[in-house]
CSV table of C-alpha atoms in Angstrom, one decimal:
chain,number,residue,atom,x,y,z
A,1,MET,CA,0.1,0.1,0.2
A,2,LYS,CA,1.4,3.5,-0.8
A,3,ASN,CA,2.2,5.8,2.1
A,4,ARG,CA,-0.4,8.4,1.4
A,5,LYS,CA,-0.3,10.1,4.8
A,6,ILE,CA,2.7,11.8,6.7
A,7,ASN,CA,2.0,12.5,10.2
A,8,LEU,CA,4.0,13.8,13.3
A,9,GLU,CA,3.5,12.9,17.1
A,10,GLU,CA,2.1,15.8,19.3
A,11,ARG,CA,5.7,16.0,21.0
A,12,GLU,CA,6.9,17.2,17.4
A,13,ILE,CA,4.7,20.3,17.5
A,14,PRO,CA,7.2,23.2,17.1
A,15,GLU,CA,8.1,25.1,20.2
A,16,SER,CA,8.7,28.4,18.6
A,17,TRP,CA,7.3,30.5,15.5
A,18,TYR,CA,9.6,31.6,12.9
A,19,ASN,CA,10.0,35.5,12.0
A,20,ILE,CA,11.2,35.9,8.6
A,21,VAL,CA,11.7,39.7,9.4
A,22,ALA,CA,15.1,38.4,10.9
A,23,ASP,CA,16.3,37.0,7.7
A,24,MET,CA,14.9,39.6,5.1
A,25,PRO,CA,17.7,41.5,3.0
A,26,ASN,CA,15.3,44.7,3.3
A,27,LYS,CA,13.4,45.2,6.2
A,28,PRO,CA,9.7,46.3,5.8
A,29,LEU,CA,9.1,50.0,5.8
A,30,PRO,CA,7.4,51.2,9.2
A,31,PRO,CA,3.7,51.9,9.5
A,32,LEU,CA,2.8,55.6,9.6
A,33,ASN,CA,0.7,57.8,11.7
A,34,PRO,CA,-1.8,59.1,9.3
A,35,GLY,CA,-1.9,62.5,10.7
A,36,THR,CA,1.7,63.3,11.2
A,37,LEU,CA,3.2,60.8,8.6
A,38,GLU,CA,5.8,59.8,11.2
A,39,PRO,CA,6.7,56.3,11.9
A,40,LEU,CA,4.2,54.6,14.4
A,41,GLY,CA,5.4,53.6,17.9
A,42,PRO,CA,4.2,50.7,19.7
A,43,GLU,CA,2.1,53.1,22.2
A,44,ALA,CA,-0.2,54.0,19.2
A,45,LEU,CA,-1.3,50.2,19.0
A,46,ALA,CA,-1.9,50.0,22.8
A,47,PRO,CA,-5.5,50.7,22.5
A,48,LEU,CA,-6.2,48.0,20.0
A,49,PHE,CA,-3.7,45.1,21.1
A,50,PRO,CA,-2.2,43.8,24.2
A,51,GLU,CA,1.4,44.4,24.8
A,52,ALA,CA,2.5,41.1,24.1
A,53,LEU,CA,1.3,41.0,20.5
A,54,ILE,CA,2.6,44.7,19.8
A,55,LYS,CA,6.0,43.3,20.9
A,56,GLN,CA,5.7,40.5,18.6
A,57,GLU,CA,4.6,42.8,15.9
A,58,MET,CA,7.6,44.8,16.2
A,59,THR,CA,10.2,42.3,17.0
A,60,THR,CA,13.3,41.3,15.0
A,61,ASP,CA,14.0,38.3,16.9
A,62,LYS,CA,14.3,35.2,14.8
A,63,TRP,CA,12.3,33.0,17.0
A,64,VAL,CA,9.4,33.4,19.4
A,65,THR,CA,8.8,31.0,22.1
A,66,ILE,CA,5.1,29.3,21.9
A,67,PRO,CA,3.6,29.4,25.4
A,68,ASP,CA,3.1,26.0,26.8
A,69,GLU,CA,-0.6,26.7,27.2
A,70,VAL,CA,-1.1,27.6,23.6
A,71,ARG,CA,0.9,24.4,22.5
A,72,ASN,CA,-1.7,22.4,24.8
A,73,MET,CA,-4.5,24.0,23.0
A,74,TYR,CA,-2.6,23.4,19.5
A,75,SER,CA,-2.5,19.8,20.4
A,76,ILE,CA,-6.2,19.3,20.1
A,77,TRP,CA,-5.8,19.2,16.4
A,78,ARG,CA,-2.1,19.7,15.8
A,79,PRO,CA,0.3,18.4,14.2
A,80,THR,CA,-1.9,18.6,11.0
A,81,PRO,CA,-1.5,15.8,8.4
A,82,MET,CA,0.3,16.2,5.0
A,83,TYR,CA,-0.6,14.0,2.3
A,84,ARG,CA,0.7,12.6,-1.0
A,85,ALA,CA,-1.8,13.7,-3.7
A,86,TYR,CA,-1.7,10.3,-5.8
A,87,GLY,CA,-5.4,10.7,-6.9
A,88,LEU,CA,-4.7,14.2,-8.2
A,89,GLU,CA,-1.3,13.2,-9.8
A,90,LYS,CA,-3.3,10.4,-11.7
A,91,ALA,CA,-6.1,12.5,-12.7
A,92,LEU,CA,-3.7,15.2,-14.2
A,93,ASP,CA,-1.2,12.3,-15.5
A,94,THR,CA,1.8,14.6,-14.3
A,95,PRO,CA,5.1,13.4,-13.5
A,96,ALA,CA,5.3,16.0,-10.7
A,97,LYS,CA,5.1,14.8,-7.0
A,98,ILE,CA,2.0,16.8,-5.5
A,99,TYR,CA,1.8,17.0,-1.7
A,100,TYR,CA,-0.6,19.2,0.6
A,101,LYS,CA,-0.6,20.3,4.1
A,102,TYR,CA,-4.3,19.8,5.4
A,103,GLU,CA,-5.2,22.6,7.9
A,104,GLY,CA,-9.1,21.7,7.6
A,105,VAL,CA,-8.7,19.1,10.6
A,106,SER,CA,-8.9,22.2,13.5
A,107,PRO,CA,-12.0,22.5,15.3
A,108,SER,CA,-13.2,25.4,13.0
A,109,GLY,CA,-12.2,23.6,9.9
A,110,SER,CA,-9.2,26.0,8.8
A,111,HIS,CA,-5.8,27.3,9.5
A,112,LYS,CA,-7.1,30.4,11.5
A,113,PRO,CA,-7.0,28.9,14.8
A,114,ASN,CA,-3.0,28.9,14.6
A,115,THR,CA,-3.2,32.6,15.4
A,116,ALA,CA,-6.8,32.8,17.2
A,117,ILE,CA,-5.3,30.7,20.2
A,118,PRO,CA,-2.3,32.8,21.0
A,119,GLN,CA,-4.1,36.0,20.3
A,120,ALA,CA,-6.9,35.1,22.8
A,121,TYR,CA,-4.3,33.8,25.4
A,122,TYR,CA,-2.4,37.1,25.2
A,123,ASN,CA,-5.4,39.1,25.7
A,124,LYS,CA,-6.6,36.8,28.5
A,125,GLN,CA,-3.1,37.4,30.1
A,126,GLU,CA,-3.8,41.1,30.2
A,127,GLY,CA,-7.2,40.9,31.8
A,128,VAL,CA,-9.3,41.9,28.3
A,129,LYS,CA,-12.8,41.0,28.7
A,130,ARG,CA,-14.1,41.4,25.2
A,131,ILE,CA,-12.3,41.2,21.6
A,132,THR,CA,-14.0,42.7,18.3
A,133,THR,CA,-13.1,41.5,15.0
A,134,GLU,CA,-13.9,41.3,11.2
A,135,THR,CA,-14.6,38.2,9.3
A,136,GLY,CA,-15.2,37.5,5.4
A,137,ALA,CA,-16.3,33.9,4.8
A,138,GLY,CA,-16.3,33.3,8.5
A,139,GLN,CA,-13.3,31.1,9.0
A,140,TRP,CA,-11.6,33.8,11.2
A,141,GLY,CA,-14.6,34.4,13.0
A,142,SER,CA,-15.3,31.0,13.8
A,143,ALA,CA,-11.7,30.4,15.0
A,144,LEU,CA,-11.6,33.5,17.2
A,145,SER,CA,-15.0,32.5,18.5
A,146,PHE,CA,-13.6,29.1,19.6
A,147,ALA,CA,-10.7,30.5,21.1
A,148,CYS,CA,-12.3,33.3,23.2
A,149,GLN,CA,-14.8,30.8,24.4
A,150,HIS,CA,-11.9,28.8,25.7
A,151,PHE,CA,-10.4,31.7,27.6
A,152,GLY,CA,-13.6,33.3,28.8
A,153,ILE,CA,-13.7,36.3,26.6
A,154,GLU,CA,-16.6,37.9,24.9
A,155,CYS,CA,-16.2,37.8,21.2
A,156,ASP,CA,-18.0,40.4,18.7
A,157,VAL,CA,-17.6,39.5,15.1
A,158,TYR,CA,-18.3,41.8,12.1
A,159,MET,CA,-19.1,39.3,9.1
A,160,VAL,CA,-19.2,40.7,5.6
A,161,ARG,CA,-22.8,41.0,4.5
A,162,LEU,CA,-22.3,38.8,1.5
A,163,SER,CA,-21.0,35.9,3.6
A,164,TYR,CA,-23.3,36.5,6.4
A,165,ASN,CA,-26.2,35.9,3.9
A,166,ASP,CA,-24.7,33.1,2.1
A,167,LYS,CA,-23.0,31.1,4.7
A,168,PRO,CA,-25.6,31.0,7.7
A,169,TYR,CA,-24.0,27.9,9.1
A,170,ARG,CA,-20.7,29.8,9.5
A,171,LYS,CA,-22.7,32.3,11.8
A,172,MET,CA,-24.3,29.3,13.7
A,173,MET,CA,-21.0,28.0,14.6
A,174,MET,CA,-19.8,31.2,15.9
A,175,ASN,CA,-23.0,31.6,18.0
A,176,THR,CA,-22.5,28.0,19.3
A,177,TRP,CA,-19.2,29.2,20.6
A,178,GLY,CA,-20.7,32.2,22.3
A,179,ALA,CA,-20.0,34.9,19.9
A,180,ASN,CA,-22.2,37.9,18.9
A,181,VAL,CA,-22.2,38.2,14.9
A,182,TYR,CA,-23.4,41.1,13.1
A,183,PRO,CA,-23.6,41.6,9.2
A,184,SER,CA,-21.2,44.3,7.9
A,185,PRO,CA,-21.9,47.2,7.0
A,186,SER,CA,-24.1,47.6,10.2
A,187,ASP,CA,-25.9,50.5,11.7
A,188,ARG,CA,-23.9,49.5,15.1
A,189,THR,CA,-20.9,52.0,14.2
A,190,ALA,CA,-20.4,55.3,12.4
A,191,ALA,CA,-18.3,53.5,9.8
A,192,GLY,CA,-21.0,51.2,8.8
A,193,ARG,CA,-23.9,53.6,9.0
A,194,LYS,CA,-21.6,55.8,6.5
A,195,ILE,CA,-21.4,53.1,3.9
A,196,LEU,CA,-24.9,52.1,4.3
A,197,ALA,CA,-25.9,55.8,3.6
A,198,GLU,CA,-24.0,55.8,0.4
A,199,TYR,CA,-24.7,52.1,-0.6
A,200,PRO,CA,-27.8,50.7,1.1
A,201,ASP,CA,-27.4,47.5,-0.7
A,202,SER,CA,-23.5,47.1,-0.1
A,203,PRO,CA,-22.3,43.5,-0.1
A,204,GLY,CA,-19.7,44.6,2.4
A,205,SER,CA,-15.9,44.0,2.4
A,206,LEU,CA,-13.3,43.0,4.8
A,207,GLY,CA,-12.0,46.4,5.0
A,208,ILE,CA,-15.5,47.9,6.0
A,209,ALA,CA,-15.8,45.1,8.4
A,210,ILE,CA,-12.3,46.0,9.9
A,211,SER,CA,-13.3,49.6,10.3
A,212,GLU,CA,-16.4,48.6,12.2
A,213,ALA,CA,-14.4,46.3,14.6
A,214,VAL,CA,-11.7,48.7,15.1
A,215,GLU,CA,-13.9,51.5,16.0
A,216,MET,CA,-15.8,49.4,18.4
A,217,ALA,CA,-12.5,48.4,20.3
A,218,ALA,CA,-11.0,51.9,20.1
A,219,THR,CA,-14.2,53.5,21.9
A,220,ARG,CA,-14.4,50.7,24.6
A,221,GLU,CA,-11.7,50.5,27.7
A,222,ASP,CA,-12.5,46.8,28.3
A,223,THR,CA,-12.3,45.6,24.6
A,224,LYS,CA,-9.4,44.9,22.1
A,225,TYR,CA,-9.3,44.1,18.4
A,226,ALA,CA,-8.0,41.0,16.9
A,227,LEU,CA,-7.1,40.6,13.0
A,228,GLY,CA,-7.0,37.2,11.1
A,229,SER,CA,-4.5,38.2,8.7
A,230,VAL,CA,-2.3,40.9,7.3
A,231,LEU,CA,-0.1,42.0,10.7
A,232,ASN,CA,3.3,40.8,11.3
A,233,HIS,CA,2.3,38.6,14.6
A,234,VAL,CA,-0.4,36.9,12.6
A,235,LYS,CA,1.9,35.5,10.2
A,236,LEU,CA,4.4,34.9,12.9
A,237,HIS,CA,1.7,32.5,14.6
A,238,GLN,CA,0.9,30.7,11.4
A,239,THR,CA,4.6,29.6,10.5
A,240,ILE,CA,3.6,26.6,12.6
A,241,ILE,CA,2.3,25.2,9.1
A,242,GLY,CA,5.6,25.3,7.5
A,243,LEU,CA,7.7,24.3,10.3
A,244,GLU,CA,5.8,21.1,10.4
A,245,ALA,CA,5.8,20.9,6.9
A,246,ILE,CA,9.5,20.8,6.7
A,247,LYS,CA,9.6,17.9,9.2
A,248,GLN,CA,7.1,16.0,7.3
A,249,MET,CA,8.9,16.2,4.1
A,250,GLU,CA,11.9,14.9,5.7
A,251,LYS,CA,9.8,12.0,7.2
A,252,ALA,CA,8.3,11.1,3.8
A,253,GLY,CA,11.9,10.7,2.6
A,254,SER,CA,11.2,13.2,-0.1
A,255,ASP,CA,13.2,16.0,-1.2
A,256,LEU,CA,12.4,19.6,-0.4
A,257,PRO,CA,9.5,21.0,-2.7
A,258,ASP,CA,10.6,22.9,-5.9
A,259,ILE,CA,7.3,24.8,-5.5
A,260,VAL,CA,5.3,26.0,-2.3
A,261,ILE,CA,1.9,27.4,-3.0
A,262,ALA,CA,-0.9,28.9,-0.9
A,263,PRO,CA,-4.0,30.9,-1.4
A,264,PHE,CA,-3.4,34.7,-0.7
A,265,GLY,CA,-6.0,37.2,0.7
A,266,GLY,CA,-4.0,39.5,3.5
A,267,GLY,CA,-1.0,37.0,3.7
A,268,SER,CA,-1.5,34.6,6.6
A,269,ASN,CA,-2.2,31.5,4.8
A,270,PHE,CA,0.6,32.0,2.3
A,271,ALA,CA,2.9,33.0,5.1
A,272,GLY,CA,2.1,30.2,7.2
A,273,LEU,CA,3.2,27.8,4.7
A,274,SER,CA,6.0,29.5,2.8
A,275,PHE,CA,7.9,31.5,5.3
A,276,PRO,CA,9.7,28.5,6.9
A,277,PHE,CA,10.7,27.5,3.4
A,278,LEU,CA,11.9,30.9,2.4
A,279,ARG,CA,14.4,30.7,5.2
A,280,LEU,CA,15.8,28.2,3.4
A,281,ASN,CA,16.4,30.3,0.5
A,282,LEU,CA,17.5,33.2,2.6
A,283,GLU,CA,19.7,31.4,5.0
A,284,GLY,CA,20.9,28.2,3.0
A,285,GLY,CA,20.9,29.3,-0.5
A,286,LYS,CA,17.8,26.9,-1.8
A,287,LYS,CA,15.9,28.0,-4.6
A,288,ILE,CA,12.2,27.2,-3.6
A,289,ARG,CA,9.7,29.0,-5.7
A,290,CYS,CA,7.0,30.3,-3.4
A,291,ILE,CA,3.8,31.3,-5.2
A,292,ALA,CA,1.0,33.3,-3.8
A,293,SER,CA,-2.5,32.5,-5.3
A,294,GLU,CA,-5.2,35.2,-5.5
A,295,PRO,CA,-8.3,35.9,-7.0
A,296,ALA,CA,-8.4,37.7,-10.3
A,297,SER,CA,-11.2,40.0,-9.1
A,298,CYS,CA,-8.9,41.1,-6.0
A,299,PRO,CA,-5.5,41.0,-7.4
A,300,LYS,CA,-3.4,43.1,-5.3
A,301,LEU,CA,-0.2,41.3,-5.8
A,302,THR,CA,-0.8,40.8,-9.6
A,303,ARG,CA,-2.2,44.3,-10.3
A,304,GLY,CA,-1.8,46.4,-7.3
A,305,VAL,CA,0.5,49.1,-6.5
A,306,PHE,CA,3.2,49.4,-3.7
A,307,ARG,CA,2.3,52.5,-1.8
A,308,TYR,CA,1.5,53.6,1.7
A,309,ASP,CA,-2.5,52.9,2.3
A,310,PHE,CA,-5.1,52.3,5.1
A,311,GLY,CA,-5.7,48.7,6.1
A,312,ASP,CA,-9.5,49.4,6.3
A,313,THR,CA,-12.0,51.2,4.4
A,314,ALA,CA,-12.8,54.2,6.8
A,315,GLY,CA,-9.1,55.1,7.3
A,316,MET,CA,-9.0,54.4,10.8
A,317,THR,CA,-5.8,52.0,10.7
A,318,PRO,CA,-2.2,53.4,10.5
A,319,LEU,CA,-0.8,53.7,6.9
A,320,LEU,CA,0.8,50.6,5.9
A,321,PRO,CA,3.4,49.9,3.0
A,322,MET,CA,1.8,47.2,0.9
A,323,TYR,CA,0.6,46.4,-2.6
A,324,THR,CA,-2.9,47.6,-2.6
A,325,LEU,CA,-5.9,48.1,-4.9
A,326,GLY,CA,-7.0,51.3,-2.8
A,327,HIS,CA,-8.5,51.0,0.8
A,328,ASP,CA,-12.0,52.0,-0.9
A,329,PHE,CA,-11.8,49.3,-3.5
A,330,ILE,CA,-15.0,46.9,-2.9
A,331,PRO,CA,-14.2,43.5,-4.5
A,332,ALA,CA,-16.5,41.8,-6.6
A,333,PRO,CA,-19.0,39.5,-4.5
A,334,ILE,CA,-16.9,36.3,-5.0
A,335,HIS,CA,-17.6,33.0,-3.2
A,336,ALA,CA,-13.9,33.2,-1.8
A,337,GLY,CA,-15.0,35.6,1.0
A,338,GLY,CA,-11.7,35.3,2.8
A,339,LEU,CA,-9.6,36.7,0.0
A,340,ARG,CA,-11.7,39.9,-0.7
A,341,TYR,CA,-9.2,42.3,0.9
A,342,HIS,CA,-7.7,45.2,-1.0
A,343,GLY,CA,-4.2,45.1,0.4
A,344,ALA,CA,-1.4,42.8,1.1
A,345,GLY,CA,0.5,42.5,4.4
A,346,VAL,CA,3.5,44.4,4.8
A,347,ILE,CA,6.1,41.7,4.9
A,348,VAL,CA,4.7,39.7,2.1
A,349,SER,CA,4.6,43.2,0.0
A,350,GLN,CA,8.3,43.8,0.9
A,351,LEU,CA,9.1,40.1,-0.3
A,352,LEU,CA,7.3,40.6,-3.5
A,353,LYS,CA,8.8,44.0,-4.1
A,354,ASP,CA,12.2,42.3,-3.7
A,355,ASN,CA,11.4,39.5,-6.0
A,356,LEU,CA,11.6,36.8,-3.3
A,357,ILE,CA,8.4,35.4,-4.1
A,358,GLU,CA,5.7,35.0,-7.1
A,359,ALA,CA,2.2,35.7,-7.4
A,360,GLN,CA,-0.4,34.3,-9.8
A,361,SER,CA,-4.4,35.0,-10.2
A,362,HIS,CA,-7.4,32.8,-11.1
A,363,ASP,CA,-10.8,33.6,-12.2
A,364,ASN,CA,-13.9,32.3,-10.3
A,365,LEU,CA,-14.7,29.4,-12.8
A,366,GLU,CA,-11.2,28.3,-12.9
A,367,ILE,CA,-10.7,27.9,-9.3
A,368,PHE,CA,-14.1,25.9,-8.7
A,369,GLU,CA,-13.2,23.6,-11.8
A,370,ALA,CA,-9.8,23.1,-9.7
A,371,GLY,CA,-11.7,22.6,-6.6
A,372,VAL,CA,-14.2,19.9,-8.1
A,373,LEU,CA,-11.3,17.9,-9.8
A,374,PHE,CA,-9.3,17.8,-6.4
A,375,ALA,CA,-12.6,16.8,-4.5
A,376,ARG,CA,-13.2,13.8,-7.0
A,377,ALA,CA,-9.6,12.8,-7.0
A,378,GLU,CA,-8.7,13.2,-3.3
A,379,GLY,CA,-11.9,13.1,-1.4
A,380,ILE,CA,-11.9,16.5,0.4
A,381,ILE,CA,-14.0,19.2,-0.6
A,382,PRO,CA,-12.0,22.4,-0.3
A,383,ALA,CA,-13.0,25.8,0.8
A,384,PRO,CA,-13.5,28.2,-2.2
A,385,GLU,CA,-10.4,30.3,-0.8
A,386,ALA,CA,-8.2,27.0,-1.0
A,387,ASN,CA,-9.4,26.3,-4.6
A,388,HIS,CA,-7.0,29.1,-5.3
A,389,GLY,CA,-3.9,27.3,-4.1
A,390,ILE,CA,-5.0,24.1,-5.8
A,391,ALA,CA,-5.6,25.9,-9.2
A,392,THR,CA,-1.9,27.1,-9.2
A,393,ALA,CA,-0.8,23.7,-8.2
A,394,ILE,CA,-2.7,22.2,-11.2
A,395,LYS,CA,-1.2,24.7,-13.3
A,396,GLU,CA,2.3,24.0,-12.3
A,397,ALA,CA,1.7,20.3,-12.5
A,398,LYS,CA,0.7,20.5,-16.1
A,399,ILE,CA,3.8,22.4,-16.9
A,400,CYS,CA,5.6,19.6,-15.7
A,401,LYS,CA,3.8,17.5,-17.9
A,402,GLU,CA,4.4,19.6,-20.8
A,403,GLU,CA,8.0,20.0,-20.2
A,404,GLY,CA,8.6,16.1,-19.1
A,405,VAL,CA,10.1,17.1,-15.9
A,406,SER,CA,9.3,15.8,-12.5
A,407,LYS,CA,9.0,18.5,-9.7
A,408,THR,CA,7.8,18.2,-6.1
A,409,ILE,CA,4.9,20.6,-5.7
A,410,LEU,CA,3.5,21.5,-2.0
A,411,PHE,CA,0.3,23.5,-1.4
A,412,ASN,CA,-1.7,24.5,1.5
A,413,LEU,CA,-5.0,23.0,1.7
A,414,CYS,CA,-6.2,25.6,4.3
A,415,GLY,CA,-9.8,24.4,5.1
A,416,HIS,CA,-12.8,22.2,4.1
A,417,GLY,CA,-15.7,23.4,2.0
A,418,ASN,CA,-18.3,21.8,4.1
A,419,PHE,CA,-20.0,25.0,4.9
A,420,ASP,CA,-19.6,26.4,1.3
A,421,MET,CA,-21.8,24.1,-0.5
A,422,LYS,CA,-23.9,27.1,-2.0
A,423,ALA,CA,-20.8,28.3,-3.9
A,424,TYR,CA,-20.6,24.7,-5.4
A,425,ASP,CA,-24.3,24.7,-5.9
A,426,ASP,CA,-24.1,28.0,-7.9
A,427,TYR,CA,-21.1,26.6,-9.7
A,428,PHE,CA,-22.9,23.6,-10.9
A,429,SER,CA,-26.0,25.9,-11.6
A,430,GLY,CA,-23.6,27.9,-13.8
A,431,LYS,CA,-24.3,31.0,-11.9
């Protein structure tokens, strides 16, 4: 029997997160105060984040120790399995060796608890009573609801209206874990009311939902804000994915991958898998291609401009140096709600600017074709966000066939699509 699944023991859960900033040849530019255009100090972030996370946001230390309580929580579902995609290889008739790291085994069904758990932990350590956040398709909101429930923190989630209507079971999941969920834009905040006044039928966006969550956190003493992507500390926490993956490739007796691929919205998914492999490029002279896969309808990496921009629609955040489509950009209402964000995280933006990573985009039809092919070949129905990475992996595997070369491809299957069946129904119905 073929060895399809590569597992690690619980004792092999990494003890530290990896901070790629320590190895970057050009460090990211600092965030700016939008009023003064001066670099932002840590004190400016204090109204929104606990001190421990601010330190992680600013640190240049290469390794950051994972607290024991966080590792214990991780052990509920980590280490996550890696699979050799024999079925997909056969379906594509490719000489490529395809592997995927499957993050859908977490309690909320995606990679998002990797950062939700430590964020809730550090907030609890500082006595925070309530956390506000945004969510697109609901994966991040679900993960933070789960984490807050464990640590006894109230959780308010502003869910992009399009997904709030299309993915009711994600809302129910968050409610089950005790969270309050509001469709965004809402009438609960000044930012939401402004958008509704201008666009009463607005489908919402992550940028708008961030504005609402930030506004609520900034106006309450007992409340902090948590972000599911974009920021440095979020990417830091997600590197547990790639750190495990390197061990699993070694355990499988496989060469290191030639190509590492992950979907891209704000950057946490891509960073989680790719940054530990990029370390091997930066530190060890390897030449692993790391490809971010984004929607053609929200192409900040492939068509955006590198400049300072707000991280939210209302302009409540600091100015961030990033590839952006403009903070007022409202993405098309695609089913991959978790990727509908106008900008790229600061670290990923600098890496792309320095040509250390690549980016590709795929349209909605292409990614669902890829997802259905994968589901029929491998058995797991992927989340629409995950389909972007699959589409890029398929594209690269077909190139291997055309060129008659065998390369090793690794991608991040960041979550299952069990709550996304309306999206698949729309695809099969030709909508």
